[in-house]
Short mmCIF file of C-alpha atoms in Angstrom, two decimals:
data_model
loop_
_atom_site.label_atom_id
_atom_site.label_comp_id
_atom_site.label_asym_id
_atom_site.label_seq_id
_atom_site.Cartn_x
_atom_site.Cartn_y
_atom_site.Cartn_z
CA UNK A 1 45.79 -23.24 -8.27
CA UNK A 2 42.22 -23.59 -8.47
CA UNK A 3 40.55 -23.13 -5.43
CA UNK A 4 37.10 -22.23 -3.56
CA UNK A 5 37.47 -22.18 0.00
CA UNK A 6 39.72 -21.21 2.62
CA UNK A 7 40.21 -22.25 6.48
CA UNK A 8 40.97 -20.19 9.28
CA UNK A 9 41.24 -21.15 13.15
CA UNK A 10 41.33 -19.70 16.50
CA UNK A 11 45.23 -19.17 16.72
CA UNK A 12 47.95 -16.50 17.96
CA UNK A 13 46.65 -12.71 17.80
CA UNK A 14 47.85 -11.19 14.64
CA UNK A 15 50.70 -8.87 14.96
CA UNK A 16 53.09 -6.33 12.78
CA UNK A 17 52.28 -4.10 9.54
CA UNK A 18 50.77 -4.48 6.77
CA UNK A 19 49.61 -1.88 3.84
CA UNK A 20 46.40 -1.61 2.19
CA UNK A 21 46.27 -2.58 -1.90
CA UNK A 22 45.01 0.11 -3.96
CA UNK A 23 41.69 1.48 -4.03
CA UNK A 24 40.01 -1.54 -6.39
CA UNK A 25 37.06 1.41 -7.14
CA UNK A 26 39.74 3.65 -8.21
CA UNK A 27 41.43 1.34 -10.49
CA UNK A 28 38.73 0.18 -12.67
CA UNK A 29 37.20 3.67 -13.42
CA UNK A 30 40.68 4.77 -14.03
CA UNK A 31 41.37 1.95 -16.60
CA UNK A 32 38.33 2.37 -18.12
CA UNK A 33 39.13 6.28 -18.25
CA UNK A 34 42.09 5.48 -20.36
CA UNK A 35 40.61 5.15 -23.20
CA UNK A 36 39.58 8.36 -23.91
CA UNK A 37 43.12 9.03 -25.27
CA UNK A 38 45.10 7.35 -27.61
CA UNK A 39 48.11 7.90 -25.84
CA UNK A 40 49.79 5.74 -23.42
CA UNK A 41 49.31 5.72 -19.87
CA UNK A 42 50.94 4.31 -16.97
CA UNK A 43 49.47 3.24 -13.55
CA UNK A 44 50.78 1.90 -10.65
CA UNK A 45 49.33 0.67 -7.18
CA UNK A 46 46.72 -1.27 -9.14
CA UNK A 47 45.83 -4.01 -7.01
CA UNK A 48 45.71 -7.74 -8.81
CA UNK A 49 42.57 -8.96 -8.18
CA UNK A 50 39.82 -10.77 -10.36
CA UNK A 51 37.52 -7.27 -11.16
CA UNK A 52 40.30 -5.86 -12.50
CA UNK A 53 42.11 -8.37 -14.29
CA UNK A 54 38.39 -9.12 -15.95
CA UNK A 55 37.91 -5.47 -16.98
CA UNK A 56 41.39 -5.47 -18.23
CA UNK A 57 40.23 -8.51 -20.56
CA UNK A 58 37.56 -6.39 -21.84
CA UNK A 59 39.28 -3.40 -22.64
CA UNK A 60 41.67 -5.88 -24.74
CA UNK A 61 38.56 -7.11 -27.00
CA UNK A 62 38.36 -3.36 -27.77
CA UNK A 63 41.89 -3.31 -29.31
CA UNK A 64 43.08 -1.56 -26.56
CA UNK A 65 47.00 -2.42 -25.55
CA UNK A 66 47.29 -3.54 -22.01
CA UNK A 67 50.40 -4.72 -20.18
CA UNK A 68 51.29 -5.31 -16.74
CA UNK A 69 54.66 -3.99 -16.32
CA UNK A 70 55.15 -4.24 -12.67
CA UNK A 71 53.54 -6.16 -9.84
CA UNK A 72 50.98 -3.71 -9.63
CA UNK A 73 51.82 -1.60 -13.00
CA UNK A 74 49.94 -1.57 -15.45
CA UNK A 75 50.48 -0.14 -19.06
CA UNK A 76 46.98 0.95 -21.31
CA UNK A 77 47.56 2.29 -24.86
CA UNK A 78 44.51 2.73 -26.33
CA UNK A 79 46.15 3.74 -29.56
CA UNK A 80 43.00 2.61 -31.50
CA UNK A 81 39.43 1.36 -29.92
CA UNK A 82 36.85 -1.07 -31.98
CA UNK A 83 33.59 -0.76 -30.03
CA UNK A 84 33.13 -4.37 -30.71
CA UNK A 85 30.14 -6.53 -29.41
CA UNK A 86 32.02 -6.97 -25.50
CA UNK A 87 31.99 -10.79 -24.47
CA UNK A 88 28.29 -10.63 -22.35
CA UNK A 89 30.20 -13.89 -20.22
CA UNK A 90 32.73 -11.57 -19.20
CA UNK A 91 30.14 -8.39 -18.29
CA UNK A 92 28.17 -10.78 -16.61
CA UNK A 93 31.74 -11.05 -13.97
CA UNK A 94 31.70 -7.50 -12.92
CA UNK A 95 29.72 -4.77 -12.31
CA UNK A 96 32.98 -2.47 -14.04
CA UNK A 97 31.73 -3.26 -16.95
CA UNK A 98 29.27 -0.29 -17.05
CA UNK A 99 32.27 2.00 -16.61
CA UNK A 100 32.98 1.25 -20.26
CA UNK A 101 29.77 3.60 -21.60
CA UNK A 102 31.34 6.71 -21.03
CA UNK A 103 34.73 6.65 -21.78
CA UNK A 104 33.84 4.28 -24.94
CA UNK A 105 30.70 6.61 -26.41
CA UNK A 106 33.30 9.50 -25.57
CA UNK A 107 35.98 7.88 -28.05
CA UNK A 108 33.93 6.78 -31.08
CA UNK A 109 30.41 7.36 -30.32
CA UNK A 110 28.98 4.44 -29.74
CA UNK A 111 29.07 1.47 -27.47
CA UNK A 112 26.39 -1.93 -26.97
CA UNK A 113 26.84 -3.41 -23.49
CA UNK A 114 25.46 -6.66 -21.94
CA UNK A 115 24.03 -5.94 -18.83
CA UNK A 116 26.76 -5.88 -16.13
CA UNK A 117 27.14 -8.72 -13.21
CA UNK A 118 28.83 -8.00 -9.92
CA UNK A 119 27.42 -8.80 -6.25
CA UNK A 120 24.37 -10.02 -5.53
CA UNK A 121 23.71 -7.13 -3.01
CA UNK A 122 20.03 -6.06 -4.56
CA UNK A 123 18.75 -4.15 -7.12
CA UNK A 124 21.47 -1.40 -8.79
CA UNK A 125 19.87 0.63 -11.06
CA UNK A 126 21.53 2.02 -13.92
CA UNK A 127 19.22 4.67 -14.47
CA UNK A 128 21.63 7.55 -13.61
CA UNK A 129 23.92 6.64 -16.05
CA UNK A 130 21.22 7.25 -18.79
CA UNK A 131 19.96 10.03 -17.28
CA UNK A 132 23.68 12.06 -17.21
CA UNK A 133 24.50 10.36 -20.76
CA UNK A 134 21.38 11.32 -22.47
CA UNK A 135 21.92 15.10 -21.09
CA UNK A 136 25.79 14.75 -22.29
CA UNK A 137 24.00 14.25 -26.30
CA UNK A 138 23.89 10.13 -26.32
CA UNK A 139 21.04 8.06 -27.19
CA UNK A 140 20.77 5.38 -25.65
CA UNK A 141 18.47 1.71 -26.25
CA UNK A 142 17.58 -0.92 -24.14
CA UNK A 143 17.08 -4.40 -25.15
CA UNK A 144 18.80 -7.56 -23.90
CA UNK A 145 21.77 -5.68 -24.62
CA UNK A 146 22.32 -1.83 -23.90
CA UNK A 147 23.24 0.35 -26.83
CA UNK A 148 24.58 3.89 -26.52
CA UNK A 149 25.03 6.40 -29.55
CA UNK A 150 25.97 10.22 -29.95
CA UNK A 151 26.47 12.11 -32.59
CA UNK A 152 28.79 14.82 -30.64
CA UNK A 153 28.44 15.14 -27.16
CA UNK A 154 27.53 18.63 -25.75
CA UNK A 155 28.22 19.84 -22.40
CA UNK A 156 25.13 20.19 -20.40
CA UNK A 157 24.39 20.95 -16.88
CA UNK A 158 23.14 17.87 -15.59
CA UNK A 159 21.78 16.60 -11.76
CA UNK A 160 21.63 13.06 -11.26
CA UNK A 161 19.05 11.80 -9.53
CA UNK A 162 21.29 9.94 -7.11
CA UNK A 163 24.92 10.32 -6.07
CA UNK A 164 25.81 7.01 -8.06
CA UNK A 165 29.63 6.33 -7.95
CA UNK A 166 30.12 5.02 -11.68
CA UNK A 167 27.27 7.01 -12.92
CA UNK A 168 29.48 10.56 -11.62
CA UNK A 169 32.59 8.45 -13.35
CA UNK A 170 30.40 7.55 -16.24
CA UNK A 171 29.65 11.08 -16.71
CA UNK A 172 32.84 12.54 -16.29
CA UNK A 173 34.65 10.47 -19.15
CA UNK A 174 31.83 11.74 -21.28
CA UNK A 175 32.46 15.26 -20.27
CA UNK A 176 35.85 15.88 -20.75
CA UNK A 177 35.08 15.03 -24.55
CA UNK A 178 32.09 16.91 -24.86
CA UNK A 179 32.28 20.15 -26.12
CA UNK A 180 31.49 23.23 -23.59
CA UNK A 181 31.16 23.04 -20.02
CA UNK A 182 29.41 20.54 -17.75
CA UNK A 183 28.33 20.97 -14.33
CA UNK A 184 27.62 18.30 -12.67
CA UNK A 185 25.28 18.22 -9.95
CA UNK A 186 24.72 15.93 -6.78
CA UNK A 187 27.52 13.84 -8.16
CA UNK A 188 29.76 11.22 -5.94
CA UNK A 189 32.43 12.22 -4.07
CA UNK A 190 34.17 9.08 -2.91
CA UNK A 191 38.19 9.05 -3.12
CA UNK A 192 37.61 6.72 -6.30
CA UNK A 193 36.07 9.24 -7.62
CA UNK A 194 38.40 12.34 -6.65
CA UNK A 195 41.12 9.58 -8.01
CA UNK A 196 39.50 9.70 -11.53
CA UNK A 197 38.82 12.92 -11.47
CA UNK A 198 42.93 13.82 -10.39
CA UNK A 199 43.70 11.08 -13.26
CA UNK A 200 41.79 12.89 -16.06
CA UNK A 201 43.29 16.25 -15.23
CA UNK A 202 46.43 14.55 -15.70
CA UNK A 203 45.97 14.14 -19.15
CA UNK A 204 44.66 17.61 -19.37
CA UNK A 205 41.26 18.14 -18.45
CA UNK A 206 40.16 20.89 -16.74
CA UNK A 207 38.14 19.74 -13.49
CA UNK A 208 36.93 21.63 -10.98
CA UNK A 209 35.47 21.18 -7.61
CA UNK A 210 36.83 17.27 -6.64
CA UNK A 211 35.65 16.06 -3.50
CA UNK A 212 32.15 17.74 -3.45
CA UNK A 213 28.90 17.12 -4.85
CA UNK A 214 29.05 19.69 -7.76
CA UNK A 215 31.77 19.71 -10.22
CA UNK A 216 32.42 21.44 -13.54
CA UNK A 217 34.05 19.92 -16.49
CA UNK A 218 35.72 22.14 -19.48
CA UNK A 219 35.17 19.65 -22.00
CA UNK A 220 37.08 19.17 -25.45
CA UNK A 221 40.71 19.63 -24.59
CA UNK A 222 43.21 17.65 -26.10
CA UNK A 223 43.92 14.64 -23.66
CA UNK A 224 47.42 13.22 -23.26
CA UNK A 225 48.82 10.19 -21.53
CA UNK A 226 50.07 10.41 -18.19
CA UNK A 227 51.37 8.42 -14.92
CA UNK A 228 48.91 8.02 -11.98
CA UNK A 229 49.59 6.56 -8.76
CA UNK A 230 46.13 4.52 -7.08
CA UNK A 231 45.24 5.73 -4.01
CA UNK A 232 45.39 3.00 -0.94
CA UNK A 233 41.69 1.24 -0.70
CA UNK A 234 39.97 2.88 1.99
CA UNK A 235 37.56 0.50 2.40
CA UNK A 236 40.72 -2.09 3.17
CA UNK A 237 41.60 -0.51 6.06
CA UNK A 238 37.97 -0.26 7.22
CA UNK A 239 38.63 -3.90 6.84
CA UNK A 240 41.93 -4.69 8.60
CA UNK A 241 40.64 -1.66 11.14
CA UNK A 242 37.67 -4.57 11.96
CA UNK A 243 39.76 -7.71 11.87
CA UNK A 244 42.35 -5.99 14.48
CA UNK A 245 39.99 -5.72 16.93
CA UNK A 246 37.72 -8.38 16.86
CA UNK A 247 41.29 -10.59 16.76
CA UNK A 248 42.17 -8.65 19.87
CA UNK A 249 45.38 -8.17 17.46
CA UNK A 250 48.25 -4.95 17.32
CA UNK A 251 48.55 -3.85 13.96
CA UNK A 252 49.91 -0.76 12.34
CA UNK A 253 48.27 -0.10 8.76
CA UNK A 254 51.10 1.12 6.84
CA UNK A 255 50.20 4.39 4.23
CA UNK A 256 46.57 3.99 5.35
CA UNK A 257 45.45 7.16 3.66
CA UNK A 258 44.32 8.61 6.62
CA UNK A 259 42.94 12.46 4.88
CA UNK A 260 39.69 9.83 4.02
CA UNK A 261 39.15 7.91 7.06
CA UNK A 262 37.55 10.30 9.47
CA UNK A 263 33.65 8.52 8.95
CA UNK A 264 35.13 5.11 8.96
CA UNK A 265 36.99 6.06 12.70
CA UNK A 266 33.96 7.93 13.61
CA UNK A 267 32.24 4.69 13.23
CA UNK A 268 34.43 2.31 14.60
CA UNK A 269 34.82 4.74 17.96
CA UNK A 270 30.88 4.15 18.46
CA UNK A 271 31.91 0.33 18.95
CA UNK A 272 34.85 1.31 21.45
CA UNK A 273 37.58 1.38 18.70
CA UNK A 274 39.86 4.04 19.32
CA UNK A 275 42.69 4.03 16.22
CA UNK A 276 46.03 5.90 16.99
CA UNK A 277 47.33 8.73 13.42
CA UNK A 278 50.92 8.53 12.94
CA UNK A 279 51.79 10.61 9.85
CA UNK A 280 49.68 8.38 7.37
CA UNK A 281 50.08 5.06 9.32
CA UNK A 282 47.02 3.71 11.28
CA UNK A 283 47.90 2.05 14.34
CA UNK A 284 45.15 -0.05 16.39
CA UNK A 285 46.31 -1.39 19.68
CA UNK A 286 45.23 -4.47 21.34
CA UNK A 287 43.60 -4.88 24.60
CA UNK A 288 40.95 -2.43 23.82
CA UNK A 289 37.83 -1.79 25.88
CA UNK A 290 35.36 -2.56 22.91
CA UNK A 291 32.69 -1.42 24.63
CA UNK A 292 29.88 -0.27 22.41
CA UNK A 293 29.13 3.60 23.16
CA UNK A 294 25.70 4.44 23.87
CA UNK A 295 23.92 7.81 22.97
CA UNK A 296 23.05 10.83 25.03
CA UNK A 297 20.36 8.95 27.68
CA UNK A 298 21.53 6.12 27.31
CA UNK A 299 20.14 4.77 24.01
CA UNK A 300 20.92 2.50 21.41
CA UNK A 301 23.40 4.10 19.68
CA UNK A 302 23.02 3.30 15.50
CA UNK A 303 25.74 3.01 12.84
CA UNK A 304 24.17 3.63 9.41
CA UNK A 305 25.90 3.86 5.99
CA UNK A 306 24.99 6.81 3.54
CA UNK A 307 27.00 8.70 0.40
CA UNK A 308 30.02 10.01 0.82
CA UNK A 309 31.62 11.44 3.21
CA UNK A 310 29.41 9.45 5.90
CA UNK A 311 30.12 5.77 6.84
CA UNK A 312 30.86 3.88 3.71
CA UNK A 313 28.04 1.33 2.85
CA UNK A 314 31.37 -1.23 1.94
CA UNK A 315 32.22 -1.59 5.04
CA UNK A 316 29.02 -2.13 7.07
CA UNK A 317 29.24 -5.85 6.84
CA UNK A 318 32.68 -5.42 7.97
CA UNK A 319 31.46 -2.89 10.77
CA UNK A 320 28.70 -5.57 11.67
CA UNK A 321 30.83 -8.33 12.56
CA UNK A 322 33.29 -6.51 14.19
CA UNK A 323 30.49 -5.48 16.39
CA UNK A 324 29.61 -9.23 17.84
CA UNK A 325 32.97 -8.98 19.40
CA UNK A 326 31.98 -5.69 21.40
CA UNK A 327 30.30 -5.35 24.94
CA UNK A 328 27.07 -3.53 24.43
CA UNK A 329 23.77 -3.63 21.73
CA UNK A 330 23.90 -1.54 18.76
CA UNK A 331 21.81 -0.87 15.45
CA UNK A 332 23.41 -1.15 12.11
CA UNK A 333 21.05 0.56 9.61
CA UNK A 334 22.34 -0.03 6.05
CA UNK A 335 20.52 2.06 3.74
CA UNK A 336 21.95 1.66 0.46
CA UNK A 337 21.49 -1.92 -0.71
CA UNK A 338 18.41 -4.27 0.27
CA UNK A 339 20.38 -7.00 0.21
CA UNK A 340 23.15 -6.91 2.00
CA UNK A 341 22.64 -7.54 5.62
CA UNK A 342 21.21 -11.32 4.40
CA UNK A 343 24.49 -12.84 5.19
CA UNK A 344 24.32 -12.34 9.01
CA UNK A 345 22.26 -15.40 9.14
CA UNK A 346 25.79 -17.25 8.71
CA UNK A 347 26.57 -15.28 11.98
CA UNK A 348 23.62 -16.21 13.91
CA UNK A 349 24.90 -20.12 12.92
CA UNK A 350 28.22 -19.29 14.31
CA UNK A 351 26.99 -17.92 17.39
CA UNK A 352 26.18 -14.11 17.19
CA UNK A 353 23.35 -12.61 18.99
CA UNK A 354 21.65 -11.04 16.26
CA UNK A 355 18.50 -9.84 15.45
CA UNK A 356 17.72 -8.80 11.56
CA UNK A 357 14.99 -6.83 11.97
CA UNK A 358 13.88 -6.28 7.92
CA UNK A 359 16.43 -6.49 5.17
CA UNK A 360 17.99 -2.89 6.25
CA UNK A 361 18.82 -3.26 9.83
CA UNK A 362 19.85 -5.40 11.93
CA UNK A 363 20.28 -5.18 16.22
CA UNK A 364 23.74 -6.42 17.62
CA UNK A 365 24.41 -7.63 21.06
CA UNK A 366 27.99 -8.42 22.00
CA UNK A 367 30.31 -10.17 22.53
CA UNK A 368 29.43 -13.45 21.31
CA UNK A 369 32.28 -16.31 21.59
CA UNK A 370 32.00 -17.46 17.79
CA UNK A 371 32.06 -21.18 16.83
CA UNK A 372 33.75 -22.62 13.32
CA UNK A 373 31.33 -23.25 10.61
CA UNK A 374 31.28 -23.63 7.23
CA UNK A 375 30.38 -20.55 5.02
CA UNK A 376 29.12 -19.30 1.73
CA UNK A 377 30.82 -15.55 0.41
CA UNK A 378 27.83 -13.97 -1.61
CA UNK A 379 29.97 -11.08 -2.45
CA UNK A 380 33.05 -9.46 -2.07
CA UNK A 381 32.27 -7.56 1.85
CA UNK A 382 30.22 -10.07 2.95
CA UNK A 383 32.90 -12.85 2.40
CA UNK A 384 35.88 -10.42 3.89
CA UNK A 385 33.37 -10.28 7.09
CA UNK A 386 33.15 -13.97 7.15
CA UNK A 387 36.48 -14.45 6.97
CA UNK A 388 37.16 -12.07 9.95
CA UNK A 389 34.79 -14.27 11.76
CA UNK A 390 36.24 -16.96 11.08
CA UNK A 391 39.68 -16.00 11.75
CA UNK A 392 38.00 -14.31 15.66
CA UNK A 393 35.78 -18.27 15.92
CA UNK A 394 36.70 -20.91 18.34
CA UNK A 395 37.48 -23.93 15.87
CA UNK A 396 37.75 -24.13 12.20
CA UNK A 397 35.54 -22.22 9.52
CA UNK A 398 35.70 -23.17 5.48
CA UNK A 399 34.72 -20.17 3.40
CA UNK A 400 33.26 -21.88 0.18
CA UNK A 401 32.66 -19.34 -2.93
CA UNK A 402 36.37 -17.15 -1.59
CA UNK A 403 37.26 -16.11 -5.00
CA UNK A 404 34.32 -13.31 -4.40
CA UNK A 405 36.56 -12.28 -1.59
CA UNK A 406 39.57 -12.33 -4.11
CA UNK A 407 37.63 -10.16 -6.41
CA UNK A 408 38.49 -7.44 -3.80
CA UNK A 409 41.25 -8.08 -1.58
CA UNK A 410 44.39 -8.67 -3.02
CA UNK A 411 46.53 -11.98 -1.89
CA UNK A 412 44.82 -11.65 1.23
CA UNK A 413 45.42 -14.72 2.60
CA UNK A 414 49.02 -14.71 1.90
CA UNK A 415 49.46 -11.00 3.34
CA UNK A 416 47.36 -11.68 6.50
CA UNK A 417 49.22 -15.45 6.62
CA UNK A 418 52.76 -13.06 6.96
CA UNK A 419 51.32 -11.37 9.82
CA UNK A 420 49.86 -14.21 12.08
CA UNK A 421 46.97 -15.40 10.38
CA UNK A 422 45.90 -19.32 9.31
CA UNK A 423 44.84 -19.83 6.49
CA UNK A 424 44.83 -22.50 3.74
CA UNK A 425 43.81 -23.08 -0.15
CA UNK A 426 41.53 -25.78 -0.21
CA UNK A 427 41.10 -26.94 -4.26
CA UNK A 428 38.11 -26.32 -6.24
CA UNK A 429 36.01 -29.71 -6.14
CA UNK A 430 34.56 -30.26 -9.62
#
C-alpha cells in the first residue's frame, strides 16, 4: 500500500524485545562491492528497506544478477557488468549511488554517474572520492554527469582529505583490483566500513588494519564469491536506545552488537541513560532518573558528533529528542552536516524548550510534556526522531513524507506495533 504518513499517540509504555535490522551502511557498500567479482555471492541480514532495494535496481541495469532468496537474503552474481548510462531518476533516490565508482571503474574501467540524491542534510562533497580515485590511476570528468576512466589502476599511497565513509569504501573496491599495495590514510573506520572491509577479504583480498584510520590493501588477487553475514545497524539501537527512554519503556535490544556501542552509551549516560550488557543484548530499564549530567563545576555538559569512534553524527537527532524528555539543559553540537539540526523547529511546535543557536548547535532544556502535531520527515534520522516524539507526545502526531523514515528502518512500524507501539498507514493522497 501506498502510503505517506503515519500516526502515533500517547498510549501504554512499550515493552519486550526486539532486534536491530542490519547495518543499512553496511549493506549497500557491500552490494555494491560485489561486483568486483564475477562470482556469486550470498548475503544475509540485509535489511529491506527503500536505499537498498533502489541500489539493488541499479546494479540490475548493469547486468548484474540479483535475487532475494530469503527475507533478508540476498543473491548478487555479477557474472558480467555493462557500465551502462545508470537511470539519473534512480541516482537522484540515494546517496548509494556513488558507491558504484569504485567497484564499477575496478571491473571494466570505466563508469558515468548522475550526481547522487539522498538527504537533504547540507552540502556532501564528493571530493574525496576523486581525490583517492585519481591517486588509485582513474580519470575522472565532471559535467552534468560524472565520468570515471582508468586505464589500470595502480596502488598508491593515498590520504584523504577527510575520513569520508563511502569515499574509504570507494577506495577500497578500487584497491583490491589495483595492482601493488595501497595504504590508505585517514580513512573511515565505522563498522560499515570494517563490514566491507571483512566482506572483501572474504573473497580474498588481503586487508590489513580494519577498524583504524590507516589501512593497507594488497591489490590484484584473484577475488572469489563468498557468504557474508550484515552486521546489526548500530545506529538502530542508538535509535530504539532513545525511544526506550523518552517512552519511559523496558526493552531488551536483542543481538545489539554491543563491541560498537561504547560512544553511543557514553552519550546517552550524559543524559542520565544508564543501559544494562548482557552477552550481546542491550537492556534499558524503565523508571530511569533521566537527569541530564552536568560537567566538572557544574557546567553545561555538551554532546557533539565527530568520525568514528566518537558519537555517531546519525544519531544526534535521535540523541536530541531524547534529550527534551530529560531533567537538566544540555548542548548538542553537531559538527558534521549544516543542515541537520533544522528539523527541531518541528519540536519547538510540539512543545520542546529549545534554543537553535546557528545551524550546528542547538541548547536543550528538559523535560518538556510534548503535544501531537503534524510533521514533515526531511530525511531518514530526522523522521525516526519525529516519530519518537510523537510516539513520547500527549495526543496524536501524523508524520507526512515517512517513506524517508522507511528508507532506513526496516518495517518499523510493524516491529515497534508488536511491542506496544500505535501506529497506523495513512494512504498516499494524490
Amino acid at each position: 500500500m501506498s502510503w505517506k504518513g503515519g500516526t502515533a499517540s500517547l498510549g501504554p509504555r512499550l515493552s519486550g524485545e526486539i532486534e536491530p535490522s542490519g547495518n543499512k551502511n553496511a549493506a549497500l557498500p557491500i552490494i555494491a562491492g560485489a561486483l568486483v567479482t564475477d562470482q556469486p555471492v550470498e548475503l544475509t541480514n540485509v535489511p529491506r528497506i527503500r536505499d537498498v532495494e533502489a541500489l539493488i535496481e541499479l546494479i540490475k541495469t548493469l547486468g548484474v544478477e540479483a535475487e532475494w532468496t530469503g527475507p533478508n537474503a540476498l543473491r548478487i552474481h555479477a557474472r558480467t557488468v555493462q557500465p551502462t548510462q545508470l537511470d539519473p531518476i534512480l541516482c537522484a533516490q540515494i546517496r548509494a549511488s556513488i558507491l558504484l565508482a569504485g567497484p564499477v571503474l575496478a571491473r571494466c574501467g570505466n563508469i558515468t554517474l548522475p550526481p547522487p540524491g539522498g538527504d537533504v542534510i547540507g552540502r556532501r562533497r564528493l571530493d574525496s572520492h576523486f581525490l583517492a580515485l585519481r591517486q588509485l590511476g582513474a580519470e575522472i570528468t565532471l559535467d552534468q554527469d560524472f565520468t570515471f576512466t582508468t586505464n589500470g589502476l595502480i596502488g598508491a599511497d593515498v590520504f584523504l582529505d577527510e575520513p569520508s565513509v563511502t569515499a574509504t569504501e570507494n577506495a577500497l573496491c578500487a584497491a583490491v583490483a589495483a595492482k601493488g599495495t595501497t595504504v590508505l590514510r585517514n580513512c573511515a573506520s565505522e563498522p560499515h566500513v570494517q563490514d566491507l572491509a571483512h566482506f572483501l577479504n572474504g573473497m580474498g583480498a588481503k586487508i590489513t588494519g580494519i577498524g583504524s584510520n590507516c589501512m593497507t590493501i594488497e591489490g590484484g588477487l584473484p577475488l572469489g564469491g563468498t557468504s557474508f553475514r550484515i552486521g546489526p545497524d548500530h545506529i538502530e539501537v542508538g535509535s530504539l536506545i532513545g525511544l526506550a527512554a523518552a517512552t519511559n519503556s523496558d526493552l531488551r535490544i536483542k543481538n545489539a552488537g554491543v563491541e560498537h556501542l561504547r560512544s553511543t552509551l557514553m552519550g546517552f549516560e550524559k543524559l542520565g541513560i544508564v543501559c544494562q550488557i548482557e552477552g550481546d543484548d542491550l537492556i534499558i530499564a524503565s523508571g530511569q532518573a533521566k537527569k541530564i549530567q552536568p560537567d566538572f563545576g557544574g557546567h553545561v555538559p555538551k554532546i557533539e558528533d565527530q568520525p568514528w569512534p566518537a558519537f555517531p553524527a546519525d544519531t544526534m537527532s535521535i540523541a536530541i529528542v531524547t534529550a527534551t524528555q530529560c531533567e537538566g539543559m544540555v548542548l548538542m553540537f553537531e559538527k558534521m552536516f549544516e543542515s541537520r539540526m533544522f528539523f527541531v523547529d518541528k519540536l519547538i511546535g510540539m512543545g520542546a524548550r529549545i534554543v537553535l543557536c546557528d545551524p550546528h548547535r542547538a541548547v536543550i532544556s528538559g523535560p518538556a510534556q510534548l503535544r501531537g502535531s503534524r510533521l514533515e520527515s526531511p530525511d531518514i534520522r530526522a523522521g525516526m526522531a519525529m516519530l519518537i516524539a510523537a510516539m513520547a507526545a500527549d495526543g496524536t502526531s501524523t508524520i507526512n513524507n515517512a517513506q524517508q523514515i522507511e528508507r532506513g528502518y526496516e518495517r518499523i512500524d510493524e516491529r515497534l506495533n508488536a511491542i506496544g507501539a500505535r501506529i497506523k498507514r495513512i494512504p498516499a493522497r494524490d
